[in-house]
Amino acid sequence: LPEAFLNFLEENGIDPSIYTPRYVRLKPGLEEIEAEMKCKLRKVDWLPGFYSLPPDIQIANSKAYQDGKIYGIDAASGAAVSALKISPGDHVLDLCAAPGAKICMMLDLLGDSGSVTGVDVARHRLAACRTILQKYSLGDRCRLFVADGTTFSLAPVRFREWTSRRPWKERKRAAKARPELIFYGQHSGVVGLSKNELGYDKVLVDAECTHDGSVRHIQKFEHWGWRTLQRRVLDAERTDSLTVLQLKLLRNGFRLLKVGGLLVYSTCSLTVAQNEDIVERFLKENASAELQEIDEAEGWPCKCGRIPKTLRFDPLTSQTSGLFVAKVTKL
């Protein structure tokens, strides 16, 4: 690791020798999967449905992966989804949805009722998310929009009405003003914020960040070049622009949340500026936002953040990617 990044880790109290195992979430059939992959999967006791696997095992070419029985997702990311307490019938918004593993978990938890709306500004990344949903046959109650998460909103118009009942010229004008819909499950419905609708039951804002808490992401810079790390992670100007984006995403996610609903804000950054500072600024400007205890975290290998009721997954102690998690409700 370059000296600049080692200094960054030291400033944030992180041991550079951290090691992160790989995690997968799988559907029933453990013995069959272990036999095919010729390895033992270790159950993650604190997170249902999750297993860790040896770092040298490749899942992409396995039959279990191709048949949609297993997908890779870090346990800390799974914890952020678990903190939402998704129940059947919930209408859930994932405001930074790509590449899609968290949406898969949401839909698994949702079952046969409710819906998940995924939003991301990067069309190619959201297209990959669409491919994953189709691969795992999970898209029936999901819709995906290419849109800016800081301004995303939906009018109270039924999808079929918007596409078929309006005059063509009016539909064309409406389409230009709307986010691009690139995937629509037949039972995903239309849920948004308007005078006639209450908003979403649950919202996840897993915000864009410097990804410095993800050991695997940092390891990629060995190939990308350490100068790229300097620009993407350590550059103060980029960090400042990211914190502006993160606060805007959190504000809009909360705006789209119904009264009594739950919102989880998370990043895989280890910095205070992208985590506690964002949450504190948000709470000061939103009297109707109340920080919630994450009851699901009992038994999780995490620490309390610098703000009470927030959590931090430290790669050294949790053996996951670094992750910050905060949960709020709308009063």
mmCIF file of C-alpha atoms in Angstrom:
data_model
loop_
_atom_site.group_PDB
_atom_site.id
_atom_site.type_symbol
_atom_site.label_atom_id
_atom_site.label_comp_id
_atom_site.label_asym_id
_atom_site.label_seq_id
_atom_site.Cartn_x
_atom_site.Cartn_y
_atom_site.Cartn_z
ATOM 1 C CA LEU A 1 0.000 0.000 0.000
ATOM 2 C CA PRO A 2 1.282 3.522 -0.766
ATOM 3 C CA GLU A 3 2.379 5.766 2.091
ATOM 4 C CA ALA A 4 -0.480 8.228 1.532
ATOM 5 C CA PHE A 5 -3.061 5.491 2.042
ATOM 6 C CA LEU A 6 -1.222 4.056 5.049
ATOM 7 C CA ASN A 7 -1.350 7.546 6.591
ATOM 8 C CA PHE A 8 -5.074 7.675 5.803
ATOM 9 C CA LEU A 9 -5.632 4.358 7.600
ATOM 10 C CA GLU A 10 -3.591 5.506 10.595
ATOM 11 C CA GLU A 11 -5.599 8.742 10.857
ATOM 12 C CA ASN A 12 -8.802 6.683 10.975
ATOM 13 C CA GLY A 13 -7.465 4.074 13.401
ATOM 14 C CA ILE A 14 -7.472 1.198 10.902
ATOM 15 C CA ASP A 15 -4.939 -1.651 10.906
ATOM 16 C CA PRO A 16 -3.648 -2.092 7.318
ATOM 17 C CA SER A 17 -3.307 -5.855 7.832
ATOM 18 C CA ILE A 18 -7.088 -6.411 7.862
ATOM 19 C CA TYR A 19 -8.369 -9.489 6.059
ATOM 20 C CA THR A 20 -11.876 -9.803 4.684
ATOM 21 C CA PRO A 21 -13.371 -13.235 3.860
ATOM 22 C CA ARG A 22 -15.918 -13.600 1.079
ATOM 23 C CA TYR A 23 -19.608 -14.103 1.766
ATOM 24 C CA VAL A 24 -22.549 -15.511 -0.154
ATOM 25 C CA ARG A 25 -26.268 -15.720 0.465
ATOM 26 C CA LEU A 26 -27.920 -18.900 -0.693
ATOM 27 C CA LYS A 27 -31.256 -20.632 -1.009
ATOM 28 C CA PRO A 28 -31.877 -24.134 0.419
ATOM 29 C CA GLY A 29 -29.519 -26.851 -0.843
ATOM 30 C CA LEU A 30 -26.284 -26.373 1.099
ATOM 31 C CA GLU A 31 -25.033 -29.951 0.789
ATOM 32 C CA GLU A 32 -25.550 -29.966 -2.988
ATOM 33 C CA ILE A 33 -23.649 -26.676 -3.369
ATOM 34 C CA GLU A 34 -20.768 -27.814 -1.154
ATOM 35 C CA ALA A 35 -20.445 -31.050 -3.121
ATOM 36 C CA GLU A 36 -20.264 -29.241 -6.445
ATOM 37 C CA MET A 37 -17.814 -26.569 -5.270
ATOM 38 C CA LYS A 38 -15.742 -29.080 -3.264
ATOM 39 C CA CYS A 39 -15.497 -26.886 -0.191
ATOM 40 C CA LYS A 40 -17.237 -26.301 3.123
ATOM 41 C CA LEU A 41 -19.311 -23.168 3.541
ATOM 42 C CA ARG A 42 -19.186 -21.733 7.055
ATOM 43 C CA LYS A 43 -22.526 -20.514 8.367
ATOM 44 C CA VAL A 44 -22.606 -16.895 9.556
ATOM 45 C CA ASP A 45 -24.298 -17.352 12.918
ATOM 46 C CA TRP A 46 -25.323 -13.717 13.320
ATOM 47 C CA LEU A 47 -26.974 -13.279 9.896
ATOM 48 C CA PRO A 48 -29.548 -15.824 8.632
ATOM 49 C CA GLY A 49 -28.970 -17.265 5.163
ATOM 50 C CA PHE A 50 -25.328 -16.127 4.926
ATOM 51 C CA TYR A 51 -22.218 -18.263 4.559
ATOM 52 C CA SER A 52 -18.525 -17.491 4.159
ATOM 53 C CA LEU A 53 -16.418 -19.399 1.665
ATOM 54 C CA PRO A 54 -12.649 -19.773 1.089
ATOM 55 C CA PRO A 55 -11.100 -16.883 -0.894
ATOM 56 C CA ASP A 56 -9.778 -19.182 -3.641
ATOM 57 C CA ILE A 57 -13.224 -20.546 -4.551
ATOM 58 C CA GLN A 58 -14.786 -19.100 -7.726
ATOM 59 C CA ILE A 59 -18.588 -19.192 -7.795
ATOM 60 C CA ALA A 60 -19.265 -17.609 -11.211
ATOM 61 C CA ASN A 61 -18.857 -20.859 -13.154
ATOM 62 C CA SER A 62 -20.651 -23.073 -10.649
ATOM 63 C CA LYS A 63 -24.014 -24.644 -11.456
ATOM 64 C CA ALA A 64 -25.410 -23.282 -8.176
ATOM 65 C CA TYR A 65 -24.585 -19.735 -9.291
ATOM 66 C CA GLN A 66 -25.909 -20.273 -12.807
ATOM 67 C CA ASP A 67 -29.132 -21.760 -11.412
ATOM 68 C CA GLY A 68 -29.651 -18.772 -9.104
ATOM 69 C CA LYS A 69 -29.145 -20.656 -5.831
ATOM 70 C CA ILE A 70 -26.235 -18.555 -4.623
ATOM 71 C CA TYR A 71 -25.062 -14.963 -5.005
ATOM 72 C CA GLY A 72 -22.195 -12.973 -3.542
ATOM 73 C CA ILE A 73 -22.958 -10.222 -1.021
ATOM 74 C CA ASP A 74 -20.841 -9.015 1.880
ATOM 75 C CA ALA A 75 -22.277 -9.808 5.293
ATOM 76 C CA ALA A 76 -22.074 -6.165 6.349
ATOM 77 C CA SER A 77 -24.200 -5.159 3.356
ATOM 78 C CA GLY A 78 -26.639 -7.881 4.366
ATOM 79 C CA ALA A 79 -26.755 -6.367 7.848
ATOM 80 C CA ALA A 80 -27.723 -2.971 6.402
ATOM 81 C CA VAL A 81 -30.660 -4.603 4.598
ATOM 82 C CA SER A 82 -31.622 -6.551 7.727
ATOM 83 C CA ALA A 83 -31.737 -3.301 9.699
ATOM 84 C CA LEU A 84 -34.684 -2.192 7.528
ATOM 85 C CA LYS A 85 -36.875 -4.959 8.997
ATOM 86 C CA ILE A 86 -38.520 -5.650 5.633
ATOM 87 C CA SER A 87 -41.836 -7.447 5.976
ATOM 88 C CA PRO A 88 -44.164 -8.984 3.362
ATOM 89 C CA GLY A 89 -46.310 -6.239 1.864
ATOM 90 C CA ASP A 90 -43.753 -3.458 2.306
ATOM 91 C CA HIS A 91 -43.025 -1.052 -0.520
ATOM 92 C CA VAL A 92 -39.259 -0.576 -0.446
ATOM 93 C CA LEU A 93 -37.035 1.995 -2.166
ATOM 94 C CA ASP A 94 -33.330 1.357 -2.840
ATOM 95 C CA LEU A 95 -32.041 4.778 -3.841
ATOM 96 C CA CYS A 96 -28.541 3.605 -4.920
ATOM 97 C CA ALA A 97 -29.444 0.158 -6.203
ATOM 98 C CA ALA A 98 -26.618 -1.046 -8.469
ATOM 99 C CA PRO A 99 -25.103 -3.577 -8.788
ATOM 100 C CA GLY A 100 -28.070 -5.435 -7.287
ATOM 101 C CA ALA A 101 -27.160 -7.939 -4.555
ATOM 102 C CA LYS A 102 -29.001 -5.941 -1.873
ATOM 103 C CA ILE A 103 -32.130 -5.779 -4.062
ATOM 104 C CA CYS A 104 -32.010 -9.563 -4.417
ATOM 105 C CA MET A 105 -31.956 -9.898 -0.639
ATOM 106 C CA MET A 106 -34.810 -7.383 -0.289
ATOM 107 C CA LEU A 107 -36.955 -9.355 -2.701
ATOM 108 C CA ASP A 108 -36.134 -12.614 -0.910
ATOM 109 C CA LEU A 109 -37.352 -11.041 2.338
ATOM 110 C CA LEU A 110 -40.401 -9.495 0.700
ATOM 111 C CA GLY A 111 -41.898 -12.762 -0.521
ATOM 112 C CA ASP A 112 -45.143 -12.677 -2.526
ATOM 113 C CA SER A 113 -46.418 -9.193 -1.654
ATOM 114 C CA GLY A 114 -45.195 -5.611 -1.721
ATOM 115 C CA SER A 115 -42.619 -4.164 -4.125
ATOM 116 C CA VAL A 116 -39.043 -2.951 -4.462
ATOM 117 C CA THR A 117 -38.085 0.122 -6.494
ATOM 118 C CA GLY A 118 -34.429 0.377 -7.479
ATOM 119 C CA VAL A 119 -32.872 3.678 -8.585
ATOM 120 C CA ASP A 120 -29.375 4.380 -9.847
ATOM 121 C CA VAL A 121 -27.814 7.141 -11.928
ATOM 122 C CA ALA A 122 -25.519 4.755 -13.861
ATOM 123 C CA ARG A 123 -27.495 3.049 -16.608
ATOM 124 C CA HIS A 124 -24.900 0.340 -17.342
ATOM 125 C CA ARG A 125 -24.704 -0.620 -13.656
ATOM 126 C CA LEU A 126 -28.478 -0.734 -13.355
ATOM 127 C CA ALA A 127 -28.643 -2.864 -16.502
ATOM 128 C CA ALA A 128 -26.375 -5.348 -14.705
ATOM 129 C CA CYS A 129 -28.833 -5.238 -11.801
ATOM 130 C CA ARG A 130 -31.655 -6.059 -14.218
ATOM 131 C CA THR A 131 -29.672 -9.058 -15.495
ATOM 132 C CA ILE A 132 -29.222 -10.326 -11.931
ATOM 133 C CA LEU A 133 -32.955 -10.030 -11.196
ATOM 134 C CA GLN A 134 -33.797 -11.970 -14.333
ATOM 135 C CA LYS A 135 -31.126 -14.567 -13.573
ATOM 136 C CA TYR A 136 -32.545 -15.256 -10.120
ATOM 137 C CA SER A 137 -36.202 -14.929 -11.223
ATOM 138 C CA LEU A 138 -36.747 -12.224 -8.600
ATOM 139 C CA GLY A 139 -38.058 -9.410 -10.764
ATOM 140 C CA ASP A 140 -41.801 -9.963 -10.491
ATOM 141 C CA ARG A 141 -42.176 -7.368 -7.732
ATOM 142 C CA CYS A 142 -39.388 -5.021 -8.740
ATOM 143 C CA ARG A 143 -38.937 -2.041 -11.037
ATOM 144 C CA LEU A 144 -35.722 -0.234 -11.924
ATOM 145 C CA PHE A 145 -35.295 3.428 -12.835
ATOM 146 C CA VAL A 146 -32.252 5.185 -14.258
ATOM 147 C CA ALA A 147 -32.432 8.457 -12.337
ATOM 148 C CA ASP A 148 -30.593 10.863 -10.071
ATOM 149 C CA GLY A 149 -31.283 9.646 -6.548
ATOM 150 C CA THR A 150 -31.077 13.187 -5.178
ATOM 151 C CA THR A 151 -34.156 14.280 -7.158
ATOM 152 C CA PHE A 152 -36.009 11.010 -7.882
ATOM 153 C CA SER A 153 -39.773 11.212 -7.360
ATOM 154 C CA LEU A 154 -42.870 9.657 -8.874
ATOM 155 C CA ALA A 155 -46.228 11.121 -9.822
ATOM 156 C CA PRO A 156 -49.356 9.235 -8.650
ATOM 157 C CA VAL A 157 -50.028 7.744 -12.083
ATOM 158 C CA ARG A 158 -50.632 4.062 -12.649
ATOM 159 C CA PHE A 159 -48.116 2.623 -15.072
ATOM 160 C CA ARG A 160 -50.668 1.304 -17.563
ATOM 161 C CA GLU A 161 -52.562 4.608 -17.471
ATOM 162 C CA TRP A 162 -49.354 6.557 -18.096
ATOM 163 C CA THR A 163 -48.349 4.375 -21.047
ATOM 164 C CA SER A 164 -51.641 3.631 -22.752
ATOM 165 C CA ARG A 165 -54.515 5.981 -21.864
ATOM 166 C CA ARG A 166 -52.934 9.374 -22.424
ATOM 167 C CA PRO A 167 -52.707 10.980 -25.879
ATOM 168 C CA TRP A 168 -49.411 10.171 -27.605
ATOM 169 C CA LYS A 169 -47.998 13.735 -27.444
ATOM 170 C CA GLU A 170 -48.860 13.994 -23.753
ATOM 171 C CA ARG A 171 -47.235 10.612 -23.069
ATOM 172 C CA LYS A 172 -44.115 11.789 -24.908
ATOM 173 C CA ARG A 173 -43.870 14.960 -22.800
ATOM 174 C CA ALA A 174 -44.467 12.986 -19.609
ATOM 175 C CA ALA A 175 -41.796 10.455 -20.579
ATOM 176 C CA LYS A 176 -39.180 13.187 -20.956
ATOM 177 C CA ALA A 177 -39.930 14.466 -17.455
ATOM 178 C CA ARG A 178 -39.820 11.007 -15.896
ATOM 179 C CA PRO A 179 -36.865 8.805 -14.963
ATOM 180 C CA GLU A 180 -36.059 6.059 -17.458
ATOM 181 C CA LEU A 181 -37.834 2.829 -16.568
ATOM 182 C CA ILE A 182 -35.600 -0.068 -17.673
ATOM 183 C CA PHE A 183 -37.298 -2.944 -15.850
ATOM 184 C CA TYR A 184 -40.892 -3.443 -14.719
ATOM 185 C CA GLY A 185 -42.108 -6.557 -12.889
ATOM 186 C CA GLN A 186 -45.762 -7.259 -13.538
ATOM 187 C CA HIS A 187 -46.646 -7.050 -9.832
ATOM 188 C CA SER A 188 -44.304 -4.202 -8.851
ATOM 189 C CA GLY A 189 -47.012 -1.506 -8.828
ATOM 190 C CA VAL A 190 -46.296 2.210 -8.696
ATOM 191 C CA VAL A 191 -45.521 3.745 -5.342
ATOM 192 C CA GLY A 192 -44.229 7.280 -4.962
ATOM 193 C CA LEU A 193 -44.693 10.539 -3.139
ATOM 194 C CA SER A 194 -47.598 12.807 -3.987
ATOM 195 C CA LYS A 195 -50.511 14.522 -2.299
ATOM 196 C CA ASN A 196 -52.478 11.318 -2.670
ATOM 197 C CA GLU A 197 -49.802 8.800 -1.638
ATOM 198 C CA LEU A 198 -47.900 8.318 1.584
ATOM 199 C CA GLY A 199 -44.538 7.221 0.202
ATOM 200 C CA TYR A 200 -42.408 4.163 0.832
ATOM 201 C CA ASP A 201 -42.506 1.945 3.922
ATOM 202 C CA LYS A 202 -38.739 1.352 3.888
ATOM 203 C CA VAL A 203 -35.882 3.241 2.194
ATOM 204 C CA LEU A 204 -32.238 2.225 1.845
ATOM 205 C CA VAL A 205 -29.677 4.938 1.075
ATOM 206 C CA ASP A 206 -26.449 2.978 0.624
ATOM 207 C CA ALA A 207 -24.707 6.082 -0.627
ATOM 208 C CA GLU A 208 -21.880 6.465 -3.102
ATOM 209 C CA CYS A 209 -18.638 6.918 -1.131
ATOM 210 C CA THR A 210 -14.858 6.532 -1.340
ATOM 211 C CA HIS A 211 -15.164 2.744 -0.647
ATOM 212 C CA ASP A 212 -12.102 2.898 1.602
ATOM 213 C CA GLY A 213 -13.699 0.406 3.997
ATOM 214 C CA SER A 214 -13.869 -2.270 1.306
ATOM 215 C CA VAL A 215 -10.584 -4.160 1.351
ATOM 216 C CA ARG A 216 -11.375 -5.866 -1.945
ATOM 217 C CA HIS A 217 -12.074 -2.516 -3.553
ATOM 218 C CA ILE A 218 -8.766 -1.126 -2.317
ATOM 219 C CA GLN A 219 -6.935 -4.215 -3.601
ATOM 220 C CA LYS A 220 -8.146 -3.388 -7.128
ATOM 221 C CA PHE A 221 -5.860 -0.364 -7.145
ATOM 222 C CA GLU A 222 -2.925 -2.737 -7.472
ATOM 223 C CA HIS A 223 -4.160 -3.121 -11.060
ATOM 224 C CA TRP A 224 -5.716 0.315 -11.539
ATOM 225 C CA GLY A 225 -2.669 2.135 -10.188
ATOM 226 C CA TRP A 226 -2.098 3.909 -6.886
ATOM 227 C CA ARG A 227 -2.421 7.314 -8.528
ATOM 228 C CA THR A 228 -6.021 6.374 -9.216
ATOM 229 C CA LEU A 229 -6.480 5.659 -5.496
ATOM 230 C CA GLN A 230 -5.094 9.106 -4.711
ATOM 231 C CA ARG A 231 -7.698 10.656 -7.017
ATOM 232 C CA ARG A 232 -10.682 8.505 -5.994
ATOM 233 C CA VAL A 233 -10.122 8.069 -2.254
ATOM 234 C CA LEU A 234 -7.656 10.584 -0.859
ATOM 235 C CA ASP A 235 -8.416 13.713 -2.879
ATOM 236 C CA ALA A 236 -10.054 16.247 -0.536
ATOM 237 C CA GLU A 237 -11.974 17.961 -3.331
ATOM 238 C CA ARG A 238 -13.633 14.701 -4.385
ATOM 239 C CA THR A 239 -14.467 13.854 -0.770
ATOM 240 C CA ASP A 240 -16.118 17.251 -0.341
ATOM 241 C CA SER A 241 -18.264 16.695 -3.438
ATOM 242 C CA LEU A 242 -19.211 13.217 -2.194
ATOM 243 C CA THR A 243 -20.404 14.498 1.174
ATOM 244 C CA VAL A 244 -22.640 17.010 -0.621
ATOM 245 C CA LEU A 245 -24.057 14.141 -2.703
ATOM 246 C CA GLN A 246 -24.530 11.895 0.336
ATOM 247 C CA LEU A 247 -26.502 14.525 2.220
ATOM 248 C CA LYS A 248 -28.714 15.178 -0.811
ATOM 249 C CA LEU A 249 -29.399 11.446 -1.197
ATOM 250 C CA LEU A 250 -30.310 11.153 2.473
ATOM 251 C CA ARG A 251 -32.607 14.184 2.289
ATOM 252 C CA ASN A 252 -34.457 12.848 -0.760
ATOM 253 C CA GLY A 253 -34.726 9.323 0.630
ATOM 254 C CA PHE A 254 -36.317 10.762 3.769
ATOM 255 C CA ARG A 255 -38.662 12.914 1.686
ATOM 256 C CA LEU A 256 -39.894 9.769 -0.079
ATOM 257 C CA LEU A 257 -40.397 7.894 3.218
ATOM 258 C CA LYS A 258 -43.880 7.708 4.654
ATOM 259 C CA VAL A 259 -44.633 8.791 8.241
ATOM 260 C CA GLY A 260 -43.723 5.913 10.529
ATOM 261 C CA GLY A 261 -41.453 4.335 7.915
ATOM 262 C CA LEU A 262 -37.812 3.330 8.364
ATOM 263 C CA LEU A 263 -34.761 4.596 6.472
ATOM 264 C CA VAL A 264 -31.254 3.128 6.662
ATOM 265 C CA TYR A 265 -28.251 5.237 5.662
ATOM 266 C CA SER A 266 -25.005 3.360 5.067
ATOM 267 C CA THR A 267 -21.609 3.706 3.393
ATOM 268 C CA CYS A 268 -18.557 1.467 3.088
ATOM 269 C CA SER A 269 -16.308 4.375 4.046
ATOM 270 C CA LEU A 270 -14.476 4.468 7.369
ATOM 271 C CA THR A 271 -14.345 8.267 7.562
ATOM 272 C CA VAL A 272 -16.388 10.329 9.997
ATOM 273 C CA ALA A 273 -17.025 12.985 7.338
ATOM 274 C CA GLN A 274 -19.043 10.581 5.164
ATOM 275 C CA ASN A 275 -20.903 8.981 8.057
ATOM 276 C CA GLU A 276 -21.523 10.564 11.467
ATOM 277 C CA ASP A 277 -21.062 14.101 10.149
ATOM 278 C CA ILE A 278 -23.692 13.509 7.447
ATOM 279 C CA VAL A 279 -26.168 12.028 9.928
ATOM 280 C CA GLU A 280 -25.667 14.880 12.410
ATOM 281 C CA ARG A 281 -26.234 17.546 9.741
ATOM 282 C CA PHE A 282 -29.337 15.723 8.513
ATOM 283 C CA LEU A 283 -30.849 15.369 11.999
ATOM 284 C CA LYS A 284 -30.269 19.058 12.776
ATOM 285 C CA GLU A 285 -32.244 20.150 9.719
ATOM 286 C CA ASN A 286 -35.070 17.581 10.032
ATOM 287 C CA ALA A 287 -37.103 17.838 13.224
ATOM 288 C CA SER A 288 -39.343 14.975 12.058
ATOM 289 C CA ALA A 289 -36.374 12.560 11.796
ATOM 290 C CA GLU A 290 -35.558 10.417 14.812
ATOM 291 C CA LEU A 291 -32.524 8.147 15.091
ATOM 292 C CA GLN A 292 -33.532 4.581 15.953
ATOM 293 C CA GLU A 293 -31.817 1.813 17.882
ATOM 294 C CA ILE A 294 -30.906 -1.049 15.530
ATOM 295 C CA ASP A 295 -32.415 -3.874 17.575
ATOM 296 C CA GLU A 296 -31.455 -6.459 14.953
ATOM 297 C CA ALA A 297 -27.783 -5.773 15.753
ATOM 298 C CA GLU A 298 -27.803 -7.817 18.966
ATOM 299 C CA GLY A 299 -25.041 -10.353 18.378
ATOM 300 C CA TRP A 300 -23.598 -8.567 15.348
ATOM 301 C CA PRO A 301 -19.773 -8.200 15.349
ATOM 302 C CA CYS A 302 -19.881 -4.403 15.169
ATOM 303 C CA LYS A 303 -19.148 -1.371 17.314
ATOM 304 C CA CYS A 304 -21.119 1.717 18.198
ATOM 305 C CA GLY A 305 -20.384 4.678 15.950
ATOM 306 C CA ARG A 306 -19.422 8.102 17.245
ATOM 307 C CA ILE A 307 -23.143 8.900 17.488
ATOM 308 C CA PRO A 308 -25.196 6.701 19.861
ATOM 309 C CA LYS A 309 -27.437 4.173 18.049
ATOM 310 C CA THR A 310 -25.229 4.167 14.911
ATOM 311 C CA LEU A 311 -23.050 1.159 14.080
ATOM 312 C CA ARG A 312 -19.680 0.521 12.470
ATOM 313 C CA PHE A 313 -18.397 -2.739 11.023
ATOM 314 C CA ASP A 314 -14.610 -2.685 11.400
ATOM 315 C CA PRO A 315 -12.912 -5.144 8.991
ATOM 316 C CA LEU A 316 -10.337 -6.081 11.639
ATOM 317 C CA THR A 317 -12.893 -7.237 14.212
ATOM 318 C CA SER A 318 -16.004 -8.067 12.173
ATOM 319 C CA GLN A 319 -14.232 -9.893 9.285
ATOM 320 C CA THR A 320 -16.518 -8.067 6.840
ATOM 321 C CA SER A 321 -16.054 -5.006 4.702
ATOM 322 C CA GLY A 322 -16.081 -1.776 6.679
ATOM 323 C CA LEU A 323 -19.582 -0.343 6.893
ATOM 324 C CA PHE A 324 -21.391 2.449 8.728
ATOM 325 C CA VAL A 325 -25.118 2.035 9.447
ATOM 326 C CA ALA A 326 -27.693 4.479 10.828
ATOM 327 C CA LYS A 327 -31.467 4.018 10.995
ATOM 328 C CA VAL A 328 -34.058 6.775 11.256
ATOM 329 C CA THR A 329 -37.842 6.966 11.310
ATOM 330 C CA LYS A 330 -40.162 9.768 10.198
ATOM 331 C CA LEU A 331 -42.359 11.131 12.992
#
